CSV table of C-alpha atoms in Angstrom, one decimal:
chain,number,residue,atom,x,y,z
A,1,MET,CA,109.1,178.4,-27.2
A,2,VAL,CA,110.4,175.4,-25.4
A,3,ASN,CA,111.2,176.3,-21.8
A,4,LEU,CA,113.8,173.8,-20.8
A,5,LYS,CA,116.7,173.9,-23.2
A,6,LEU,CA,120.3,172.9,-23.6
A,7,THR,CA,122.9,175.3,-22.2
A,8,GLN,CA,122.8,178.2,-24.6
A,9,LEU,CA,125.5,179.1,-27.1
A,10,ASN,CA,125.6,182.8,-28.0
A,11,ASP,CA,125.5,184.2,-31.6
A,12,GLN,CA,129.3,184.6,-31.6
A,13,ASP,CA,129.8,180.9,-30.7
A,14,ILE,CA,127.4,179.9,-33.5
A,15,LYS,CA,129.3,182.0,-36.1
A,16,ARG,CA,132.6,180.4,-35.0
A,17,LEU,CA,131.1,176.9,-35.3
A,18,PHE,CA,129.9,177.8,-38.8
A,19,ILE,CA,133.3,179.1,-39.8
A,20,VAL,CA,134.9,175.9,-38.5
A,21,GLY,CA,132.4,173.9,-40.5
A,22,ILE,CA,133.2,175.9,-43.7
A,23,ILE,CA,137.0,175.5,-43.2
A,24,VAL,CA,136.7,171.8,-42.7
A,25,THR,CA,134.5,171.4,-45.7
A,26,LEU,CA,136.8,173.4,-47.9
A,27,ILE,CA,139.9,171.6,-46.7
A,28,ILE,CA,138.4,168.2,-47.5
A,29,PHE,CA,137.1,169.3,-50.9
A,30,LEU,CA,140.4,171.0,-51.8
A,31,ILE,CA,142.5,167.9,-50.8
A,32,LYS,CA,140.3,165.8,-53.0
A,33,PHE,CA,140.5,168.3,-55.8
A,34,CYS,CA,144.3,168.6,-55.6
A,35,LEU,CA,144.8,164.8,-55.4
A,36,THR,CA,142.6,164.0,-58.4
A,37,GLY,CA,143.1,167.2,-60.5
A,38,PHE,CA,139.4,167.8,-61.1
A,39,GLY,CA,136.1,168.4,-59.3
A,40,VAL,CA,133.5,167.4,-62.0
A,41,PHE,CA,132.9,163.7,-62.3
A,42,GLY,CA,130.1,161.0,-62.2
A,43,ASP,CA,126.7,162.4,-62.7
A,44,GLY,CA,128.2,165.9,-62.3
A,45,ILE,CA,129.4,165.6,-65.9
A,46,GLY,CA,125.8,165.3,-67.0
A,47,TYR,CA,125.0,168.7,-65.4
A,48,TYR,CA,128.2,170.4,-66.3
A,49,ALA,CA,128.6,169.4,-70.0
A,50,PRO,CA,125.5,171.0,-71.5
A,51,MET,CA,126.3,174.4,-69.9
A,52,ARG,CA,129.9,174.2,-71.2
A,53,SER,CA,128.7,173.1,-74.7
A,54,LEU,CA,126.1,175.9,-74.9
A,55,LEU,CA,128.7,178.6,-74.0
A,56,PHE,CA,131.7,177.3,-76.0
A,57,ASP,CA,130.1,175.3,-78.9
A,58,GLY,CA,126.8,177.1,-79.2
A,59,ASN,CA,124.7,173.9,-78.9
A,60,LEU,CA,123.7,171.3,-76.4
A,61,LYS,CA,125.4,168.3,-77.9
A,62,VAL,CA,127.8,166.8,-75.4
A,63,ILE,CA,129.7,164.2,-77.5
A,64,ASN,CA,132.9,166.2,-77.5
A,65,GLU,CA,132.7,166.8,-73.8
A,66,HIS,CA,132.3,163.1,-73.1
A,67,GLU,CA,135.2,162.4,-75.4
A,68,PHE,CA,137.4,164.7,-73.3
A,69,TYR,CA,136.2,163.1,-70.0
A,70,SER,CA,136.7,159.6,-71.4
A,71,LYS,CA,140.5,160.4,-71.7
A,72,SER,CA,140.7,162.2,-68.3
A,73,ALA,CA,141.5,160.3,-65.2
A,74,SER,CA,142.7,161.1,-61.7
A,75,TRP,CA,146.3,162.1,-61.2
A,76,LEU,CA,146.4,159.2,-58.7
A,77,GLY,CA,145.4,156.8,-61.5
A,78,GLY,CA,142.2,154.8,-61.7
A,79,ALA,CA,139.2,154.9,-64.0
A,80,VAL,CA,138.5,157.6,-66.4
A,81,ARG,CA,135.8,160.2,-65.6
A,82,SER,CA,133.4,159.1,-68.4
A,83,SER,CA,133.1,155.5,-69.6
A,84,GLY,CA,130.7,153.7,-71.8
A,85,PRO,CA,129.0,154.9,-75.0
A,86,ALA,CA,128.9,158.7,-75.5
A,87,VAL,CA,125.5,160.3,-75.7
A,88,GLU,CA,124.5,163.1,-78.0
A,89,TYR,CA,122.4,165.0,-75.4
A,90,SER,CA,122.5,164.9,-71.6
A,91,LYS,CA,119.4,163.6,-69.8
A,92,TYR,CA,120.1,165.9,-66.9
A,93,THR,CA,118.3,169.2,-66.5
A,94,LEU,CA,119.9,172.6,-67.1
A,95,GLY,CA,119.1,174.2,-63.8
A,96,LEU,CA,122.3,173.4,-62.0
A,97,GLY,CA,124.4,174.9,-64.7
A,98,LEU,CA,122.2,178.0,-64.8
A,99,ILE,CA,122.5,178.6,-61.1
A,100,LEU,CA,126.3,178.0,-61.0
A,101,LEU,CA,126.9,180.0,-64.2
A,102,PRO,CA,128.3,183.0,-62.3
A,103,PHE,CA,131.0,180.8,-60.7
A,104,PHE,CA,131.8,179.2,-64.0
A,105,ALA,CA,132.3,182.8,-65.3
A,106,ILE,CA,134.7,183.5,-62.4
A,107,GLY,CA,136.6,180.3,-63.5
A,108,HIS,CA,136.7,181.7,-67.0
A,109,PHE,CA,138.2,185.0,-65.8
A,110,VAL,CA,140.8,183.2,-63.8
A,111,ALA,CA,141.7,181.0,-66.7
A,112,LEU,CA,142.1,184.1,-68.9
A,113,VAL,CA,144.4,185.8,-66.4
A,114,LEU,CA,146.5,182.7,-65.8
A,115,SER,CA,146.8,182.1,-69.6
A,116,ALA,CA,147.9,185.7,-70.1
A,117,LEU,CA,150.5,185.3,-67.4
A,118,GLY,CA,152.0,182.3,-69.2
A,119,VAL,CA,150.5,179.6,-67.0
A,120,PRO,CA,149.6,176.5,-69.1
A,121,VAL,CA,145.8,176.7,-68.6
A,122,GLU,CA,143.4,176.2,-71.5
A,123,VAL,CA,140.6,178.7,-71.9
A,124,ASN,CA,138.1,176.1,-73.0
A,125,GLY,CA,135.6,175.5,-70.2
A,126,LEU,CA,137.2,172.2,-69.4
A,127,SER,CA,140.4,173.1,-67.5
A,128,TRP,CA,140.7,173.1,-63.7
A,129,PRO,CA,139.8,176.8,-62.9
A,130,TYR,CA,136.3,176.3,-64.4
A,131,GLU,CA,135.7,173.2,-62.3
A,132,LEU,CA,137.2,174.6,-59.2
A,133,PHE,CA,135.0,177.7,-59.0
A,134,TYR,CA,132.0,175.8,-60.2
A,135,CYS,CA,132.3,173.4,-57.3
A,136,LEU,CA,133.1,176.2,-54.8
A,137,GLY,CA,129.8,177.8,-55.9
A,138,SER,CA,128.0,174.5,-55.2
A,139,ILE,CA,129.6,174.4,-51.7
A,140,GLY,CA,128.6,178.0,-51.0
A,141,PHE,CA,125.0,177.3,-51.8
A,142,GLY,CA,125.0,174.2,-49.7
A,143,VAL,CA,126.4,176.1,-46.7
A,144,ALA,CA,123.9,178.9,-47.2
A,145,GLY,CA,121.1,176.3,-47.1
A,146,LEU,CA,122.4,175.0,-43.8
A,147,TRP,CA,122.4,178.5,-42.4
A,148,LEU,CA,118.8,179.0,-43.5
A,149,SER,CA,117.9,175.7,-41.8
A,150,TYR,CA,119.5,177.0,-38.6
A,151,ARG,CA,117.6,180.3,-38.8
A,152,THR,CA,114.4,178.4,-39.2
A,153,ALA,CA,115.2,176.0,-36.4
A,154,ILE,CA,115.8,178.7,-33.8
A,155,ARG,CA,112.3,180.0,-34.3
A,156,PHE,CA,111.1,176.9,-32.5
A,157,PHE,CA,114.1,175.5,-30.6
A,158,SER,CA,117.1,176.6,-28.6
A,159,LYS,CA,120.2,177.9,-30.5
A,160,THR,CA,122.3,175.2,-29.0
A,161,ALA,CA,120.0,172.4,-30.1
A,162,ALA,CA,119.7,173.9,-33.5
A,163,ALA,CA,123.5,174.3,-33.8
A,164,ILE,CA,124.1,170.6,-32.8
A,165,ALA,CA,121.5,169.5,-35.3
A,166,VAL,CA,123.1,171.5,-38.1
A,167,GLY,CA,126.5,170.1,-37.2
A,168,GLY,CA,125.1,166.6,-37.3
A,169,ILE,CA,123.3,167.0,-40.6
A,170,TRP,CA,126.3,168.8,-42.1
A,171,PHE,CA,128.7,166.0,-41.4
A,172,ALA,CA,126.5,162.8,-41.0
A,173,SER,CA,123.6,163.0,-43.4
A,174,PRO,CA,122.7,162.3,-47.1
A,175,LEU,CA,124.1,165.8,-47.8
A,176,THR,CA,127.6,165.3,-46.4
A,177,TYR,CA,129.3,163.5,-49.2
A,178,TYR,CA,127.8,165.7,-51.8
A,179,LEU,CA,128.9,168.9,-50.0
A,180,LEU,CA,132.5,167.7,-49.3
A,181,ILE,CA,133.5,165.2,-52.1
A,182,GLU,CA,131.2,164.9,-55.1
A,183,VAL,CA,130.3,168.5,-55.1
A,184,SER,CA,129.6,168.8,-58.9
A,185,MET,CA,126.3,166.9,-58.4
A,186,SER,CA,123.1,168.7,-57.9
A,187,HIS,CA,122.3,167.8,-54.2
A,188,ALA,CA,124.0,170.8,-52.4
A,189,VAL,CA,122.2,173.4,-54.7
A,190,SER,CA,118.9,171.5,-54.5
A,191,GLN,CA,119.2,171.5,-50.7
A,192,PHE,CA,119.8,175.2,-50.7
A,193,LEU,CA,116.8,176.0,-52.9
A,194,ILE,CA,114.4,173.8,-51.0
A,195,SER,CA,115.7,175.1,-47.6
A,196,LEU,CA,115.1,178.6,-49.0
A,197,PHE,CA,111.6,177.6,-50.2
A,198,LEU,CA,110.7,176.1,-46.8
A,199,TYR,CA,112.3,179.1,-44.9
A,200,LEU,CA,110.1,181.5,-46.9
A,201,CYS,CA,107.0,179.4,-46.4
A,202,ILE,CA,107.5,179.2,-42.7
A,203,THR,CA,108.8,182.7,-41.9
A,204,ASN,CA,106.9,184.9,-44.3
A,205,SER,CA,103.2,185.9,-44.5
A,206,TRP,CA,103.1,184.9,-48.2
A,207,GLN,CA,99.4,184.2,-48.2
A,208,LYS,CA,98.6,187.9,-48.4
A,209,SER,CA,101.3,189.1,-50.9
A,210,TRP,CA,101.3,188.1,-54.6
A,211,ARG,CA,105.0,189.2,-54.7
A,212,SER,CA,105.8,186.6,-52.1
A,213,GLN,CA,103.8,184.0,-54.0
A,214,VAL,CA,105.7,184.8,-57.2
A,215,LEU,CA,109.0,184.5,-55.3
A,216,LEU,CA,108.0,181.1,-53.9
A,217,GLY,CA,107.1,180.0,-57.4
A,218,MET,CA,110.4,181.1,-58.7
A,219,VAL,CA,112.4,179.4,-56.0
A,220,LEU,CA,110.5,176.1,-56.3
A,221,GLY,CA,110.7,176.5,-60.1
A,222,LEU,CA,114.5,176.7,-59.9
A,223,ALA,CA,114.6,173.8,-57.5
A,224,ALA,CA,112.6,171.7,-60.0
A,225,LEU,CA,114.9,172.8,-62.8
A,226,VAL,CA,117.8,171.4,-60.7
A,227,ARG,CA,116.1,168.2,-59.5
A,228,PRO,CA,112.5,167.5,-60.9
A,229,GLN,CA,111.7,165.6,-57.7
A,230,ASP,CA,111.7,168.9,-55.8
A,231,ILE,CA,108.5,169.9,-57.3
A,232,LEU,CA,106.7,167.7,-54.8
A,233,PHE,CA,107.5,170.3,-52.2
A,234,MET,CA,104.5,172.2,-53.7
A,235,ILE,CA,102.5,170.3,-51.1
A,236,VAL,CA,104.0,172.6,-48.4
A,237,PRO,CA,102.3,175.9,-49.4
A,238,VAL,CA,99.2,174.0,-50.3
A,239,LEU,CA,98.8,172.6,-46.8
A,240,MET,CA,100.1,175.7,-45.1
A,241,GLY,CA,97.7,177.9,-46.9
A,242,TRP,CA,94.9,175.6,-45.9
A,243,LEU,CA,95.8,174.7,-42.3
A,244,GLY,CA,98.2,177.4,-41.3
A,245,ILE,CA,101.1,176.7,-39.0
A,246,GLU,CA,102.1,177.4,-35.4
A,247,GLU,CA,104.4,180.4,-35.0
A,248,ASN,CA,106.1,178.9,-31.9
A,249,LEU,CA,105.8,175.9,-29.6
A,250,ASP,CA,104.0,175.7,-26.3
A,251,SER,CA,102.9,173.0,-23.9
A,252,THR,CA,99.2,173.2,-24.8
A,253,PRO,CA,98.1,170.1,-26.7
A,254,LYS,CA,96.3,170.9,-29.9
A,255,ASN,CA,93.9,168.8,-31.9
A,256,LEU,CA,94.9,168.7,-35.6
A,257,LEU,CA,91.4,167.6,-36.7
A,258,LYS,CA,89.8,170.8,-35.6
A,259,HIS,CA,92.1,172.8,-37.9
A,260,ILE,CA,90.8,171.0,-40.9
A,261,LYS,CA,88.1,173.1,-42.5
A,262,PHE,CA,87.1,171.9,-45.9
A,263,LYS,CA,85.4,175.2,-46.7
A,264,ALA,CA,88.8,176.9,-46.6
A,265,LEU,CA,89.8,174.9,-49.7
A,266,PHE,CA,87.4,177.0,-51.7
A,267,ASN,CA,88.5,180.4,-50.3
A,268,LYS,CA,89.3,182.8,-53.1
A,269,ASN,CA,92.5,184.2,-51.6
A,270,TYR,CA,93.8,180.7,-50.8
A,271,LEU,CA,93.1,179.4,-54.3
A,272,GLN,CA,94.6,182.5,-55.9
A,273,ALA,CA,97.8,182.2,-53.8
A,274,ILE,CA,98.3,178.5,-54.6
A,275,ALA,CA,97.5,179.1,-58.3
A,276,ILE,CA,100.2,181.8,-58.6
A,277,ILE,CA,102.9,179.7,-56.9
A,278,PHE,CA,102.0,176.7,-59.1
A,279,LEU,CA,101.8,178.6,-62.4
A,280,VAL,CA,105.1,180.4,-61.8
A,281,THR,CA,106.7,177.0,-60.9
A,282,LEU,CA,105.2,175.4,-64.0
A,283,LEU,CA,106.2,178.3,-66.4
A,284,MET,CA,109.8,177.9,-65.3
A,285,GLN,CA,109.8,174.3,-66.4
A,286,LEU,CA,108.8,175.2,-70.0
A,287,PRO,CA,112.3,175.7,-71.3
A,288,GLN,CA,113.4,172.3,-70.1
A,289,ILE,CA,110.2,170.7,-71.3
A,290,LEU,CA,110.7,172.2,-74.8
A,291,ILE,CA,114.4,171.1,-74.8
A,292,TYR,CA,113.4,167.5,-74.0
A,293,ILE,CA,110.7,167.5,-76.7
A,294,TRP,CA,113.2,168.8,-79.2
A,295,GLN,CA,116.0,166.4,-78.2
A,296,TYR,CA,114.0,163.2,-77.8
A,297,GLY,CA,110.8,163.8,-79.8
A,298,GLY,CA,108.4,163.7,-76.9
A,299,LEU,CA,108.3,163.8,-73.1
A,300,ASP,CA,107.6,160.0,-73.0
A,301,LYS,CA,111.0,159.5,-74.6
A,302,ILE,CA,113.0,161.1,-71.9
A,303,PRO,CA,115.7,158.7,-70.7
A,304,TYR,CA,114.4,158.9,-67.1
A,305,LEU,CA,111.1,157.4,-68.3
A,306,GLU,CA,112.6,154.8,-70.5
A,307,GLU,CA,115.7,153.5,-68.8
A,308,GLY,CA,113.7,151.3,-66.3
A,309,LYS,CA,112.2,149.3,-69.1
A,310,ALA,CA,115.4,149.2,-71.1
A,311,ARG,CA,117.2,147.7,-68.1
A,312,GLY,CA,114.7,145.0,-67.6
A,313,TYR,CA,112.6,146.4,-64.8
A,314,GLY,CA,109.4,146.6,-66.7
A,315,GLY,CA,109.1,150.4,-66.3
A,316,SER,CA,110.8,153.4,-64.7
A,317,PHE,CA,108.2,153.8,-61.9
A,318,HIS,CA,106.3,151.1,-60.0
A,319,TRP,CA,103.6,153.1,-58.2
A,320,PHE,CA,101.9,150.2,-56.6
A,321,LYS,CA,105.0,148.3,-55.5
A,322,PRO,CA,107.2,151.0,-53.8
A,323,GLU,CA,110.3,149.7,-52.0
A,324,ILE,CA,109.6,151.8,-48.9
A,325,PHE,CA,111.2,149.5,-46.4
A,326,ASN,CA,114.4,149.0,-48.4
A,327,VAL,CA,114.7,152.7,-49.1
A,328,LEU,CA,114.5,153.5,-45.4
A,329,PHE,CA,116.1,150.5,-43.6
A,330,SER,CA,118.1,148.2,-45.9
A,331,GLY,CA,121.8,148.1,-46.1
A,332,TYR,CA,121.4,148.8,-49.8
A,333,ARG,CA,121.6,152.6,-49.3
A,334,GLY,CA,118.8,152.7,-46.7
A,335,LEU,CA,118.3,156.2,-45.4
A,336,PHE,CA,118.1,155.4,-41.7
A,337,THR,CA,120.7,152.6,-41.7
A,338,TRP,CA,123.3,154.8,-43.5
A,339,HIS,CA,122.4,158.0,-41.7
A,340,PRO,CA,121.2,157.2,-38.1
A,341,LEU,CA,121.0,160.8,-37.1
A,342,VAL,CA,118.2,161.3,-39.7
A,343,PHE,CA,116.3,158.6,-37.9
A,344,LEU,CA,116.7,160.5,-34.6
A,345,GLY,CA,115.4,163.6,-36.5
A,346,THR,CA,112.2,161.8,-37.5
A,347,ILE,CA,111.8,160.7,-33.9
A,348,GLY,CA,112.2,164.3,-32.9
A,349,LEU,CA,109.4,165.4,-35.2
A,350,GLY,CA,107.2,162.9,-33.6
A,351,LEU,CA,108.1,164.0,-30.1
A,352,THR,CA,107.2,167.6,-31.1
A,353,PHE,CA,103.9,166.7,-32.8
A,354,LYS,CA,101.6,167.6,-29.9
A,355,LYS,CA,103.1,171.1,-29.6
A,356,SER,CA,103.0,171.9,-33.3
A,357,PRO,CA,100.7,169.4,-35.1
A,358,ARG,CA,100.1,171.5,-38.2
A,359,LEU,CA,103.7,172.3,-39.0
A,360,ILE,CA,105.0,168.9,-38.2
A,361,SER,CA,102.2,167.2,-40.2
A,362,ILE,CA,103.0,169.3,-43.2
A,363,LEU,CA,106.8,168.6,-43.0
A,364,LEU,CA,106.2,164.9,-42.5
A,365,ILE,CA,103.9,164.7,-45.5
A,366,ALA,CA,106.5,166.5,-47.7
A,367,PHE,CA,109.1,163.9,-46.5
A,368,VAL,CA,106.7,161.0,-47.1
A,369,LEU,CA,106.1,162.1,-50.7
A,370,GLN,CA,109.9,162.1,-51.3
A,371,VAL,CA,110.1,158.6,-49.8
A,372,TYR,CA,107.2,157.3,-52.0
A,373,LEU,CA,108.6,158.8,-55.2
A,374,ILE,CA,112.1,157.4,-54.6
A,375,SER,CA,110.7,154.0,-53.5
A,376,ALA,CA,108.6,153.7,-56.6
A,377,TRP,CA,111.5,154.5,-58.9
A,378,TRP,CA,113.1,151.4,-60.6
A,379,CYS,CA,116.5,152.5,-59.2
A,380,TRP,CA,115.3,153.0,-55.7
A,381,TRP,CA,118.8,152.5,-54.3
A,382,GLN,CA,119.6,155.7,-56.1
A,383,GLY,CA,122.4,154.4,-58.3
A,384,ALA,CA,126.0,154.9,-57.4
A,385,SER,CA,125.2,156.7,-54.1
A,386,MET,CA,126.8,157.4,-50.8
A,387,GLY,CA,123.7,156.6,-48.8
A,388,GLY,CA,120.3,158.2,-49.5
A,389,ARG,CA,121.6,161.0,-51.6
A,390,MET,CA,118.2,161.9,-53.0
A,391,PHE,CA,117.0,162.9,-49.6
A,392,ALA,CA,119.5,165.8,-49.3
A,393,ASN,CA,116.6,168.1,-50.3
A,394,CYS,CA,115.0,167.3,-46.9
A,395,THR,CA,117.9,168.8,-45.0
A,396,LEU,CA,115.8,171.5,-43.3
A,397,ILE,CA,113.2,169.0,-42.2
A,398,PHE,CA,116.0,166.7,-40.7
A,399,ILE,CA,117.5,169.7,-38.9
A,400,LEU,CA,114.2,170.7,-37.4
A,401,GLY,CA,113.7,167.2,-36.3
A,402,LEU,CA,117.1,166.8,-34.7
A,403,ALA,CA,116.8,170.2,-32.9
A,404,ALA,CA,113.4,169.0,-31.6
A,405,PHE,CA,115.0,165.8,-30.4
A,406,TRP,CA,117.8,167.5,-28.5
A,407,ASP,CA,115.5,170.1,-26.9
A,408,TYR,CA,113.1,167.4,-25.9
A,409,GLN,CA,115.9,165.3,-24.4
A,410,ALA,CA,117.2,168.3,-22.6
A,411,THR,CA,114.2,168.2,-20.3
A,412,ARG,CA,115.2,164.7,-19.3
A,413,LYS,CA,118.8,165.4,-18.5
A,414,TRP,CA,120.2,164.0,-21.8
A,415,LYS,CA,121.9,167.3,-22.8
A,416,LYS,CA,125.4,166.1,-21.9
A,417,TRP,CA,125.0,163.3,-24.5
A,418,ALA,CA,123.9,165.5,-27.4
A,419,VAL,CA,127.4,166.4,-28.6
A,420,SER,CA,128.8,163.0,-27.9
A,421,ILE,CA,126.1,161.2,-29.9
A,422,THR,CA,126.5,163.6,-32.7
A,423,SER,CA,130.3,163.3,-32.7
A,424,PHE,CA,130.0,159.5,-32.8
A,425,PHE,CA,127.7,159.5,-35.8
A,426,ILE,CA,129.9,162.0,-37.6
A,427,PHE,CA,132.8,159.6,-37.1
A,428,TRP,CA,130.6,156.7,-38.2
A,429,ASN,CA,129.7,158.6,-41.3
A,430,ILE,CA,133.4,159.3,-42.1
A,431,LEU,CA,134.0,155.6,-42.0
A,432,MET,CA,131.1,155.0,-44.3
A,433,MET,CA,132.4,157.5,-46.7
A,434,LEU,CA,135.8,155.8,-46.6
A,435,GLN,CA,134.1,152.5,-47.4
A,436,TYR,CA,132.4,154.1,-50.4
A,437,GLN,CA,135.3,156.2,-51.6
A,438,SER,CA,137.9,153.4,-51.3
A,439,GLY,CA,135.8,150.9,-53.2
A,440,MET,CA,135.5,148.6,-50.2
A,441,ILE,CA,131.9,148.4,-51.0
A,442,PRO,CA,130.7,148.6,-54.6
A,443,PRO,CA,129.4,152.1,-55.7
A,444,GLU,CA,126.1,150.7,-57.0
A,445,ASP,CA,125.8,147.0,-56.4
A,446,PRO,CA,123.8,145.6,-53.4
A,447,VAL,CA,125.4,145.6,-50.0
A,448,THR,CA,124.0,144.1,-46.8
A,449,LEU,CA,123.7,145.7,-43.5
A,450,THR,CA,125.9,143.0,-42.0
A,451,GLN,CA,128.6,143.8,-44.6
A,452,LEU,CA,128.4,147.5,-43.8
A,453,LEU,CA,128.8,147.0,-40.1
A,454,GLN,CA,131.7,144.5,-40.4
A,455,ASN,CA,133.5,146.8,-42.8
A,456,GLN,CA,133.3,149.7,-40.3
A,457,PHE,CA,135.9,147.9,-38.2
A,458,LYS,CA,138.2,147.1,-41.1
A,459,ILE,CA,138.0,150.3,-43.3
A,460,ILE,CA,140.8,152.3,-41.7
A,461,PRO,CA,143.6,149.8,-42.4
A,462,PHE,CA,142.0,149.0,-45.8
A,463,PHE,CA,141.9,152.7,-46.8
A,464,ILE,CA,145.5,153.3,-45.6
A,465,GLN,CA,146.7,150.3,-47.7
A,466,ARG,CA,144.8,151.6,-50.7
A,467,VAL,CA,146.4,155.1,-50.4
A,468,PHE,CA,149.8,153.5,-49.9
A,469,ASN,CA,149.5,151.4,-53.0
A,470,LYS,CA,148.6,154.4,-55.1
A,471,PHE,CA,151.8,156.2,-54.1
A,472,THR,CA,154.1,153.2,-54.4
């Protein structure tokens, strides 16, 4: 383990901090929910509507759900929740609805009880109790993913550094907005599943147990059912089974090259373990694949693979012209410009490389694959997005990197700045969310870094004026 660390917090302190984080998260979400009257909107409708249709209508057609949402708007006024032409089927996968089904069921029970007591609540899968508990389930999974990330980080870094890292990523990262505000989208649940997957890869001796391999396949399979991009994390067990990882950090430099043994690629146990994980993951995609074939007549007709060409971009993926710089550094939803703490996290991974070259290399490769996929997509700015939302699945990697950064800086007497820097970027992220939520910047159109920075000093009076106008 790292020898020189930040002043230690004890387990009780960590639990208190997590409780405070949960309370703040719930307060912000509930205020938003109460002011608008709903929790499902935006792309969240695409995930929610098929589940509701299957349970109440017995099919996957979502035209009537879109008709309902096209007439539903915030209690504060503003645009309706669903605009544009209604679609017969949702392009979104069924995984999120499947995982949040128990919470939807709780909402159904609450709706039944309230209706029986004479409260005017419709028992139709569309009223507020369903959406409330559905969203609370998403928040619960998101927080659980953060806890798993913390448990992983303390295997290598101090508890204090890990706690500060979790706090920073909780409230100043691509995950934040989708854990506090737009909860009905898939990012919080995706983050939980990938954090669980990485936690199991790092902490369990899965190479020797077929049950553990099946479990890894099931978790990754669920993650890919929620967000197909998550299947790229298959690279983690592939590389871990081949190279292995360090169980802790020490000051002895290691040479990564001497761990590369190509003969190990043909080891029977290695090949069997990877095959089991991959096959279980793939088998869990079959229901969604069959649904897509039935709905659209072929996998090549899935809207995700056609919309790029339909919108004039020539195709949905441009593998040889990825927008890597823009995805990471532009004002147009650039990951590092919108979320500077994530940049510090990547620096932290680099600072720790010599002490843990195999683990850090594997995590960086997993991150780079996500960067490449998103950069190659025609909609590399990620649509209507509060920053780099599609990187929320890398939360555990960011937390490890930030914990590494703070532990490394602690050896250079920077520990007194860790909380201050984190607090500053949390406040900075709050201002960015206000920009996005208030409409000061367009939800999807291009925005420059200069515009973002200038708006940071104007957003508070602008936001107050917007709220005042809604109530007058």
